[in-house]
Amino acid sequence: MSHQSGIKSNDELRNFFAHAKQENIRMFKVIISDKEELVLSVNHKVKNSNWQADYNKFVLESIEPKSPCYIFYRLDEKTNSGYTWLLILWSPDFATVKQKMLYASTKSTLKMEFGAGQVADELFATVEDDISLEGYLKHIKSQQAPAPLTNREEEIELLKQNEDHTRINVDTKHKTLQGVMFPIENSAVEALEFFQSEKSNYVQLVVNIEEEKIQSKNLFSSNDVSKIEDIKKHIPADRGRFHLFRFNHSHDGEKFKSIIFIYSMPGFSVSIKERMIYSSSKSEMIQYIKSQYGIDIGKTIEISEPNELSENFLIEELHPKKVADSKKFDKPKGPNSRGAKRLTRTDLSN
C-alpha cells in the first residue's frame, strides 16, 4: 500500500517552477518547511554550456549531512516541452527516520507538480559519493549496462523502488521495529506481558515520534479496565494511539474472550507526520504482537473518536449476522390449456 504525505508546494515554489523552465536556471533545491510545505531553498543560474561543469559545485554545496532535500538539476538535452531535468532525493544516513519517511512519501507529489514529463532521470542518494558527478555517471552506466549491480547499488535500488511504500518492519527476535529502528521500551514490553498473562485486559501503546520509541504510559490492571466504556475514558481526542483490548462477552449462549486491536486516530487536527507514522507502523505492530507474544488478535478496527466504540458495535464486528439464503426461484407452471403432451413415435423401419 502506498502512503502519500499530503504535503504540497507553496505558491512561491509553484510560481518558480514556471520561471525555472523558461529562464536560465541550472539547479534549485526544495525542502519541507516546519509548516509542512514544499518550499524553495536555493537556486543557481546556468554558467556553462556543459551541464557537468558546475554539477559538483552546485549540488555538493547544497546538501547537508543530516537533512534530506530535493534537488532539480537541468541537463542539456531539450525536447518539445523544454529542457530535461534530473530529480535527486538526498536522504542521508544520519537523517531521522521520520524525515526519511516524510521526504520519500512526498517525492511523487513534487514530481507531478513540477511536471513529470520533464524529469528525464531520478537519483536516490544517501552518501556524498552517490550524489557527486562521478556517482551520477556510475548511475547512468549501471542503468544502460546489463551487468549485475554491486551490493551497495542493489541496496540503493531497492530503497529507491520502495521509497513511496515506506514501511516499518518487525524483527520478532528483537524488541525493536527493525525497519526504522523504533525500539520498544520496557514499559510497552511489560504491558504486553501483563496482557498476555491475563493480568490486564487493556494495553495502550504510544509512538513517541520525538524520541522514536514505542511506549506504554500506563499499566492497567483487570480492575482498571474491564468494559468498553472504561477504554473510552483513556482514548485521547487529539493524538493517535494503538490499543489492545480483551473483550469478555457472551453471544448466542457462548462466552468469548475476543482480543481486539484498535487504531485510534483523530481527524486532520493531528499532524501529517503523526498520521503517516502510525498508519505505516500499524500492520507491523500487529504482526509483532502476534509473533512475539502469541496473542491471537481476532479483529482489527480503526476509529477517529472514542464515541464510535460500544459493546453492540464490537459484537456486530466479531459476530456479523448471517444473511438468510434467498428462496430459490421456482419455474412457473405452464397453462392448463396446453392440451395433452405430444408423443414422438420412433421410426422402426430401419
Short mmCIF file of C-alpha atoms in Angstrom, two decimals:
data_model
loop_
_atom_site.label_atom_id
_atom_site.label_comp_id
_atom_site.label_asym_id
_atom_site.label_seq_id
_atom_site.Cartn_x
_atom_site.Cartn_y
_atom_site.Cartn_z
CA MET A 1 0.00 0.00 0.00
CA SER A 2 1.31 3.40 -0.94
CA HIS A 3 1.36 6.16 1.61
CA GLN A 4 1.43 9.78 0.41
CA SER A 5 2.14 12.53 2.93
CA GLY A 6 -0.29 15.11 1.52
CA ILE A 7 2.38 17.85 1.57
CA LYS A 8 2.27 20.23 -1.41
CA SER A 9 4.22 23.18 -2.82
CA ASN A 10 3.56 26.68 -1.58
CA ASP A 11 2.62 29.47 -4.01
CA GLU A 12 6.17 30.80 -4.31
CA LEU A 13 7.53 27.41 -5.37
CA ARG A 14 4.73 26.80 -7.88
CA ASN A 15 5.45 30.17 -9.50
CA PHE A 16 9.17 29.38 -9.55
CA PHE A 17 8.56 26.13 -11.44
CA ALA A 18 7.33 28.06 -14.49
CA HIS A 19 10.21 30.53 -14.16
CA ALA A 20 12.81 27.75 -13.93
CA LYS A 21 11.60 26.08 -17.13
CA GLN A 22 11.71 29.32 -19.13
CA GLU A 23 14.81 31.05 -17.74
CA ASN A 24 18.46 30.03 -17.45
CA ILE A 25 18.13 28.13 -14.18
CA ARG A 26 20.63 25.29 -13.83
CA MET A 27 19.79 23.99 -10.38
CA PHE A 28 17.41 24.58 -7.48
CA LYS A 29 16.85 22.96 -4.09
CA VAL A 30 13.50 22.22 -2.42
CA ILE A 31 12.91 21.37 1.25
CA ILE A 32 9.92 20.61 3.50
CA SER A 33 9.35 23.51 5.89
CA ASP A 34 8.20 23.40 9.53
CA LYS A 35 4.76 24.37 8.20
CA GLU A 36 4.75 21.10 6.22
CA GLU A 37 5.00 22.79 2.82
CA LEU A 38 7.40 22.29 -0.08
CA VAL A 39 9.45 25.49 -0.33
CA LEU A 40 12.29 26.82 -2.48
CA SER A 41 15.65 26.89 -0.70
CA VAL A 42 18.41 27.93 -3.15
CA ASN A 43 18.83 28.20 -6.92
CA HIS A 44 21.67 28.81 -9.39
CA LYS A 45 21.65 30.08 -12.97
CA VAL A 46 23.41 28.45 -15.92
CA LYS A 47 27.10 29.41 -16.04
CA ASN A 48 28.49 26.84 -18.52
CA SER A 49 27.06 25.27 -21.64
CA ASN A 50 28.01 21.79 -20.40
CA TRP A 51 25.80 20.61 -17.51
CA GLN A 52 28.66 18.61 -15.97
CA ALA A 53 30.89 21.65 -15.43
CA ASP A 54 29.06 23.07 -12.41
CA TYR A 55 27.41 19.91 -11.14
CA ASN A 56 29.61 19.22 -8.12
CA LYS A 57 29.85 22.89 -7.15
CA PHE A 58 26.11 23.48 -7.18
CA VAL A 59 24.95 20.09 -5.86
CA LEU A 60 27.56 19.20 -3.22
CA GLU A 61 27.49 22.69 -1.70
CA SER A 62 23.69 22.50 -1.33
CA ILE A 63 23.39 19.29 0.67
CA GLU A 64 23.60 18.90 4.45
CA PRO A 65 24.86 15.76 6.25
CA LYS A 66 21.75 15.32 8.43
CA SER A 67 18.96 16.97 6.42
CA PRO A 68 17.17 15.45 3.40
CA CYS A 69 16.22 17.61 0.43
CA TYR A 70 15.23 17.51 -3.23
CA ILE A 71 17.48 18.88 -5.98
CA PHE A 72 16.40 19.61 -9.54
CA TYR A 73 19.35 19.83 -11.96
CA ARG A 74 18.85 20.90 -15.57
CA LEU A 75 20.51 18.74 -18.21
CA ASP A 76 21.44 19.87 -21.74
CA GLU A 77 19.01 17.67 -23.66
CA LYS A 78 15.96 19.51 -24.95
CA THR A 79 12.52 18.26 -26.01
CA ASN A 80 9.41 19.97 -27.38
CA SER A 81 8.45 20.80 -23.78
CA GLY A 82 11.82 22.34 -22.93
CA TYR A 83 14.97 21.14 -21.18
CA THR A 84 15.02 17.83 -19.34
CA TRP A 85 15.80 17.67 -15.63
CA LEU A 86 17.38 15.32 -13.11
CA LEU A 87 15.46 14.93 -9.84
CA ILE A 88 17.62 13.98 -6.83
CA LEU A 89 16.30 12.79 -3.48
CA TRP A 90 19.05 13.33 -0.92
CA SER A 91 18.27 11.17 2.14
CA PRO A 92 21.45 10.96 4.25
CA ASP A 93 22.05 8.05 6.61
CA PHE A 94 22.20 10.40 9.60
CA ALA A 95 18.76 11.93 8.99
CA THR A 96 15.98 10.92 11.38
CA VAL A 97 13.58 8.16 10.46
CA LYS A 98 10.58 10.49 10.30
CA GLN A 99 12.46 12.84 7.93
CA LYS A 100 13.33 9.98 5.59
CA MET A 101 9.74 8.74 5.57
CA LEU A 102 8.34 12.22 5.02
CA TYR A 103 10.61 13.05 2.06
CA ALA A 104 10.17 9.62 0.48
CA SER A 105 6.39 9.83 0.60
CA THR A 106 6.30 13.40 -0.79
CA LYS A 107 8.57 12.94 -3.81
CA SER A 108 5.82 11.77 -6.18
CA THR A 109 3.70 14.84 -5.39
CA LEU A 110 6.64 17.18 -6.00
CA LYS A 111 7.44 15.49 -9.31
CA MET A 112 3.84 15.82 -10.52
CA GLU A 113 3.63 19.50 -9.51
CA PHE A 114 6.84 20.33 -11.36
CA GLY A 115 5.87 18.31 -14.42
CA ALA A 116 6.72 14.61 -14.55
CA GLY A 117 7.20 14.74 -18.31
CA GLN A 118 10.27 16.94 -17.98
CA VAL A 119 12.01 14.77 -15.39
CA ALA A 120 14.28 12.59 -17.53
CA ASP A 121 16.03 10.79 -14.68
CA GLU A 122 15.93 10.33 -10.91
CA LEU A 123 18.70 9.71 -8.41
CA PHE A 124 18.37 8.42 -4.85
CA ALA A 125 21.44 9.19 -2.71
CA THR A 126 22.35 8.52 0.91
CA VAL A 127 26.09 9.40 0.90
CA GLU A 128 28.14 12.05 -0.90
CA ASP A 129 29.74 9.52 -3.26
CA ASP A 130 26.28 8.67 -4.62
CA ILE A 131 25.22 12.25 -5.30
CA SER A 132 28.53 13.50 -6.78
CA LEU A 133 29.03 13.79 -10.53
CA GLU A 134 31.07 10.59 -10.50
CA GLY A 135 28.31 8.83 -8.60
CA TYR A 136 25.64 10.03 -11.03
CA LEU A 137 27.70 8.96 -14.07
CA LYS A 138 28.06 5.49 -12.50
CA HIS A 139 24.29 5.51 -12.00
CA ILE A 140 23.77 6.23 -15.73
CA LYS A 141 26.22 3.50 -16.67
CA SER A 142 24.56 0.94 -14.42
CA GLN A 143 21.18 1.70 -15.97
CA GLN A 144 22.50 1.22 -19.51
CA ALA A 145 24.63 -1.86 -18.87
CA PRO A 146 23.15 -5.31 -18.20
CA ALA A 147 25.98 -6.14 -15.78
CA PRO A 148 24.92 -7.16 -12.25
CA LEU A 149 24.78 -4.43 -9.60
CA THR A 150 27.14 -4.30 -6.65
CA ASN A 151 25.75 -4.96 -3.17
CA ARG A 152 25.59 -1.25 -2.43
CA GLU A 153 23.91 -0.43 -5.75
CA GLU A 154 21.35 -3.20 -5.13
CA GLU A 155 20.62 -1.74 -1.70
CA ILE A 156 20.13 1.78 -3.11
CA GLU A 157 17.99 0.48 -5.98
CA LEU A 158 15.77 -1.41 -3.53
CA LEU A 159 15.36 1.71 -1.40
CA LYS A 160 14.53 3.74 -4.47
CA GLN A 161 11.87 1.26 -5.62
CA ASN A 162 10.24 1.27 -2.19
CA GLU A 163 10.65 4.94 -1.24
CA ASP A 164 6.91 5.61 -1.74
CA HIS A 165 5.97 2.48 0.19
CA THR A 166 7.92 3.19 3.36
CA ARG A 167 7.06 0.62 5.96
CA ILE A 168 8.08 -0.22 9.50
CA ASN A 169 9.19 -3.84 9.67
CA VAL A 170 9.27 -6.07 12.72
CA ASP A 171 12.11 -8.45 13.60
CA THR A 172 10.48 -10.87 16.03
CA LYS A 173 13.81 -11.82 17.57
CA HIS A 174 14.34 -8.34 18.98
CA LYS A 175 12.30 -5.86 20.98
CA THR A 176 12.72 -3.40 18.12
CA LEU A 177 10.90 -2.36 14.99
CA GLN A 178 13.92 -3.05 12.80
CA GLY A 179 12.67 -1.38 9.61
CA VAL A 180 13.00 2.09 11.11
CA MET A 181 14.70 1.13 14.38
CA PHE A 182 11.85 2.15 16.69
CA PRO A 183 12.86 0.49 19.99
CA ILE A 184 10.04 -0.94 22.08
CA GLU A 185 10.65 0.37 25.58
CA ASN A 186 10.41 -1.81 28.68
CA SER A 187 7.16 -0.09 29.63
CA ALA A 188 5.50 -1.45 26.46
CA VAL A 189 7.07 -4.89 26.89
CA GLU A 190 5.85 -5.06 30.50
CA ALA A 191 2.33 -4.01 29.49
CA LEU A 192 2.16 -6.65 26.73
CA GLU A 193 3.46 -9.38 29.05
CA PHE A 194 0.89 -8.30 31.64
CA PHE A 195 -1.82 -8.61 28.98
CA GLN A 196 -0.50 -11.96 27.77
CA SER A 197 -0.76 -13.44 31.29
CA GLU A 198 -4.36 -12.09 31.57
CA LYS A 199 -3.45 -9.84 34.48
CA SER A 200 -4.68 -6.99 32.29
CA ASN A 201 -7.44 -6.63 29.71
CA TYR A 202 -6.13 -3.44 28.11
CA VAL A 203 -2.86 -2.06 26.70
CA GLN A 204 -2.35 1.39 25.19
CA LEU A 205 0.75 1.85 23.01
CA VAL A 206 2.19 5.24 22.08
CA VAL A 207 4.56 6.05 19.20
CA ASN A 208 6.85 8.69 20.68
CA ILE A 209 7.74 10.49 17.46
CA GLU A 210 10.32 12.82 19.01
CA GLU A 211 12.26 10.04 20.72
CA GLU A 212 11.37 7.44 18.04
CA LYS A 213 10.23 4.80 20.55
CA ILE A 214 7.18 2.64 21.24
CA GLN A 215 5.98 3.21 24.80
CA SER A 216 3.15 2.42 27.21
CA LYS A 217 2.36 5.33 29.52
CA ASN A 218 0.18 3.33 31.97
CA LEU A 219 -0.05 -0.23 33.22
CA PHE A 220 -3.74 -1.14 33.50
CA SER A 221 -4.92 -3.99 35.70
CA SER A 222 -8.03 -6.07 35.02
CA ASN A 223 -9.90 -4.00 37.58
CA ASP A 224 -8.91 -0.71 35.91
CA VAL A 225 -10.34 -1.62 32.52
CA SER A 226 -12.86 -4.41 32.08
CA LYS A 227 -15.57 -2.87 29.88
CA ILE A 228 -15.57 -0.92 26.63
CA GLU A 229 -16.81 2.17 28.50
CA ASP A 230 -13.61 2.09 30.56
CA ILE A 231 -11.47 2.26 27.41
CA LYS A 232 -13.27 5.32 26.06
CA LYS A 233 -12.08 7.31 29.08
CA HIS A 234 -8.43 6.66 28.18
CA ILE A 235 -8.51 7.36 24.41
CA PRO A 236 -7.06 10.84 23.71
CA ALA A 237 -9.08 13.09 21.42
CA ASP A 238 -6.04 14.81 19.90
CA ARG A 239 -3.43 12.05 19.49
CA GLY A 240 -3.05 8.73 17.72
CA ARG A 241 -2.80 5.51 19.73
CA PHE A 242 -2.73 1.72 19.40
CA HIS A 243 -4.94 -0.25 21.81
CA LEU A 244 -5.19 -3.94 22.67
CA PHE A 245 -8.41 -4.99 24.42
CA ARG A 246 -9.62 -8.35 25.72
CA PHE A 247 -13.39 -8.22 25.22
CA ASN A 248 -15.16 -10.64 27.57
CA HIS A 249 -18.70 -11.16 26.32
CA SER A 250 -21.45 -13.65 25.57
CA HIS A 251 -23.11 -14.37 22.24
CA ASP A 252 -25.77 -16.95 21.43
CA GLY A 253 -25.29 -18.57 24.83
CA GLU A 254 -21.50 -18.90 24.50
CA LYS A 255 -18.80 -16.97 26.36
CA PHE A 256 -15.92 -15.38 24.46
CA LYS A 257 -12.61 -13.67 25.28
CA SER A 258 -12.01 -11.89 21.99
CA ILE A 259 -8.84 -9.82 21.56
CA ILE A 260 -9.31 -6.65 19.54
CA PHE A 261 -6.62 -4.32 18.16
CA ILE A 262 -7.89 -0.74 17.95
CA TYR A 263 -6.15 2.00 15.98
CA SER A 264 -7.45 5.40 17.08
CA MET A 265 -6.52 8.47 15.04
CA PRO A 266 -8.43 11.77 15.26
CA GLY A 267 -9.18 13.76 12.13
CA PHE A 268 -6.93 16.30 10.47
CA SER A 269 -6.19 18.04 13.78
CA VAL A 270 -3.25 15.62 14.05
CA SER A 271 -0.08 16.46 12.09
CA ILE A 272 0.66 14.73 8.81
CA LYS A 273 3.84 13.21 10.28
CA GLU A 274 1.97 11.56 13.13
CA ARG A 275 -0.79 10.20 10.89
CA MET A 276 1.71 8.78 8.44
CA ILE A 277 3.95 7.12 11.05
CA TYR A 278 1.03 5.50 12.86
CA SER A 279 -0.54 4.33 9.61
CA SER A 280 2.76 2.89 8.36
CA SER A 281 3.53 1.04 11.58
CA LYS A 282 0.06 -0.40 12.33
CA SER A 283 0.28 -3.71 10.46
CA GLU A 284 3.85 -4.32 11.65
CA MET A 285 2.86 -3.63 15.25
CA ILE A 286 0.06 -6.20 14.94
CA GLN A 287 2.47 -8.76 13.50
CA TYR A 288 4.95 -8.10 16.31
CA ILE A 289 2.30 -8.70 18.98
CA LYS A 290 1.12 -11.91 17.32
CA SER A 291 4.55 -13.44 16.74
CA GLN A 292 6.38 -12.24 19.85
CA TYR A 293 3.66 -12.92 22.42
CA GLY A 294 1.45 -15.48 20.70
CA ILE A 295 -1.58 -13.22 21.11
CA ASP A 296 -4.38 -14.13 18.71
CA ILE A 297 -5.95 -10.88 17.52
CA GLY A 298 -9.48 -11.65 16.42
CA LYS A 299 -10.41 -8.26 14.99
CA THR A 300 -8.73 -5.00 13.96
CA ILE A 301 -10.75 -1.80 13.87
CA GLU A 302 -9.99 1.86 13.22
CA ILE A 303 -11.77 4.78 14.89
CA SER A 304 -11.45 8.55 14.81
CA GLU A 305 -13.18 9.29 18.12
CA PRO A 306 -13.96 7.31 21.32
CA ASN A 307 -17.75 7.55 20.88
CA GLU A 308 -17.55 5.17 17.92
CA LEU A 309 -16.90 2.32 20.37
CA SER A 310 -19.74 0.44 22.04
CA GLU A 311 -20.43 -3.09 23.16
CA ASN A 312 -23.01 -3.62 20.40
CA PHE A 313 -20.58 -2.33 17.78
CA LEU A 314 -17.86 -4.78 18.85
CA ILE A 315 -20.29 -7.71 18.97
CA GLU A 316 -21.52 -6.91 15.45
CA GLU A 317 -17.90 -6.73 14.24
CA LEU A 318 -16.97 -10.03 15.89
CA HIS A 319 -20.21 -11.88 15.15
CA PRO A 320 -21.73 -10.49 11.95
CA LYS A 321 -25.28 -11.54 11.29
CA LYS A 322 -25.66 -14.25 8.72
CA VAL A 323 -27.64 -13.32 5.68
CA ALA A 324 -30.50 -15.77 5.18
CA ASP A 325 -30.35 -17.79 2.00
CA SER A 326 -32.66 -16.33 -0.59
CA LYS A 327 -35.52 -18.57 -1.68
CA LYS A 328 -34.83 -20.35 -4.91
CA PHE A 329 -36.91 -19.25 -7.87
CA ASP A 330 -39.35 -21.94 -8.91
CA LYS A 331 -40.16 -22.30 -12.55
CA PRO A 332 -43.80 -21.33 -13.06
CA LYS A 333 -46.23 -24.00 -14.15
CA GLY A 334 -47.48 -23.91 -17.72
CA PRO A 335 -51.10 -23.00 -18.55
CA ASN A 336 -53.75 -25.72 -18.29
CA SER A 337 -54.95 -25.11 -21.86
CA ARG A 338 -51.87 -26.56 -23.45
CA GLY A 339 -53.54 -29.90 -24.02
CA ALA A 340 -52.02 -33.33 -23.86
CA LYS A 341 -48.30 -33.81 -24.35
CA ARG A 342 -47.19 -34.97 -27.76
CA LEU A 343 -45.67 -38.39 -28.11
CA THR A 344 -42.81 -38.83 -30.53
CA ARG A 345 -43.08 -42.10 -32.43
CA THR A 346 -39.84 -43.95 -33.01
CA ASP A 347 -39.16 -44.87 -36.62
CA LEU A 348 -38.80 -48.70 -36.61
CA SER A 349 -38.45 -49.07 -40.41
CA ASN A 350 -34.66 -49.25 -40.10
#
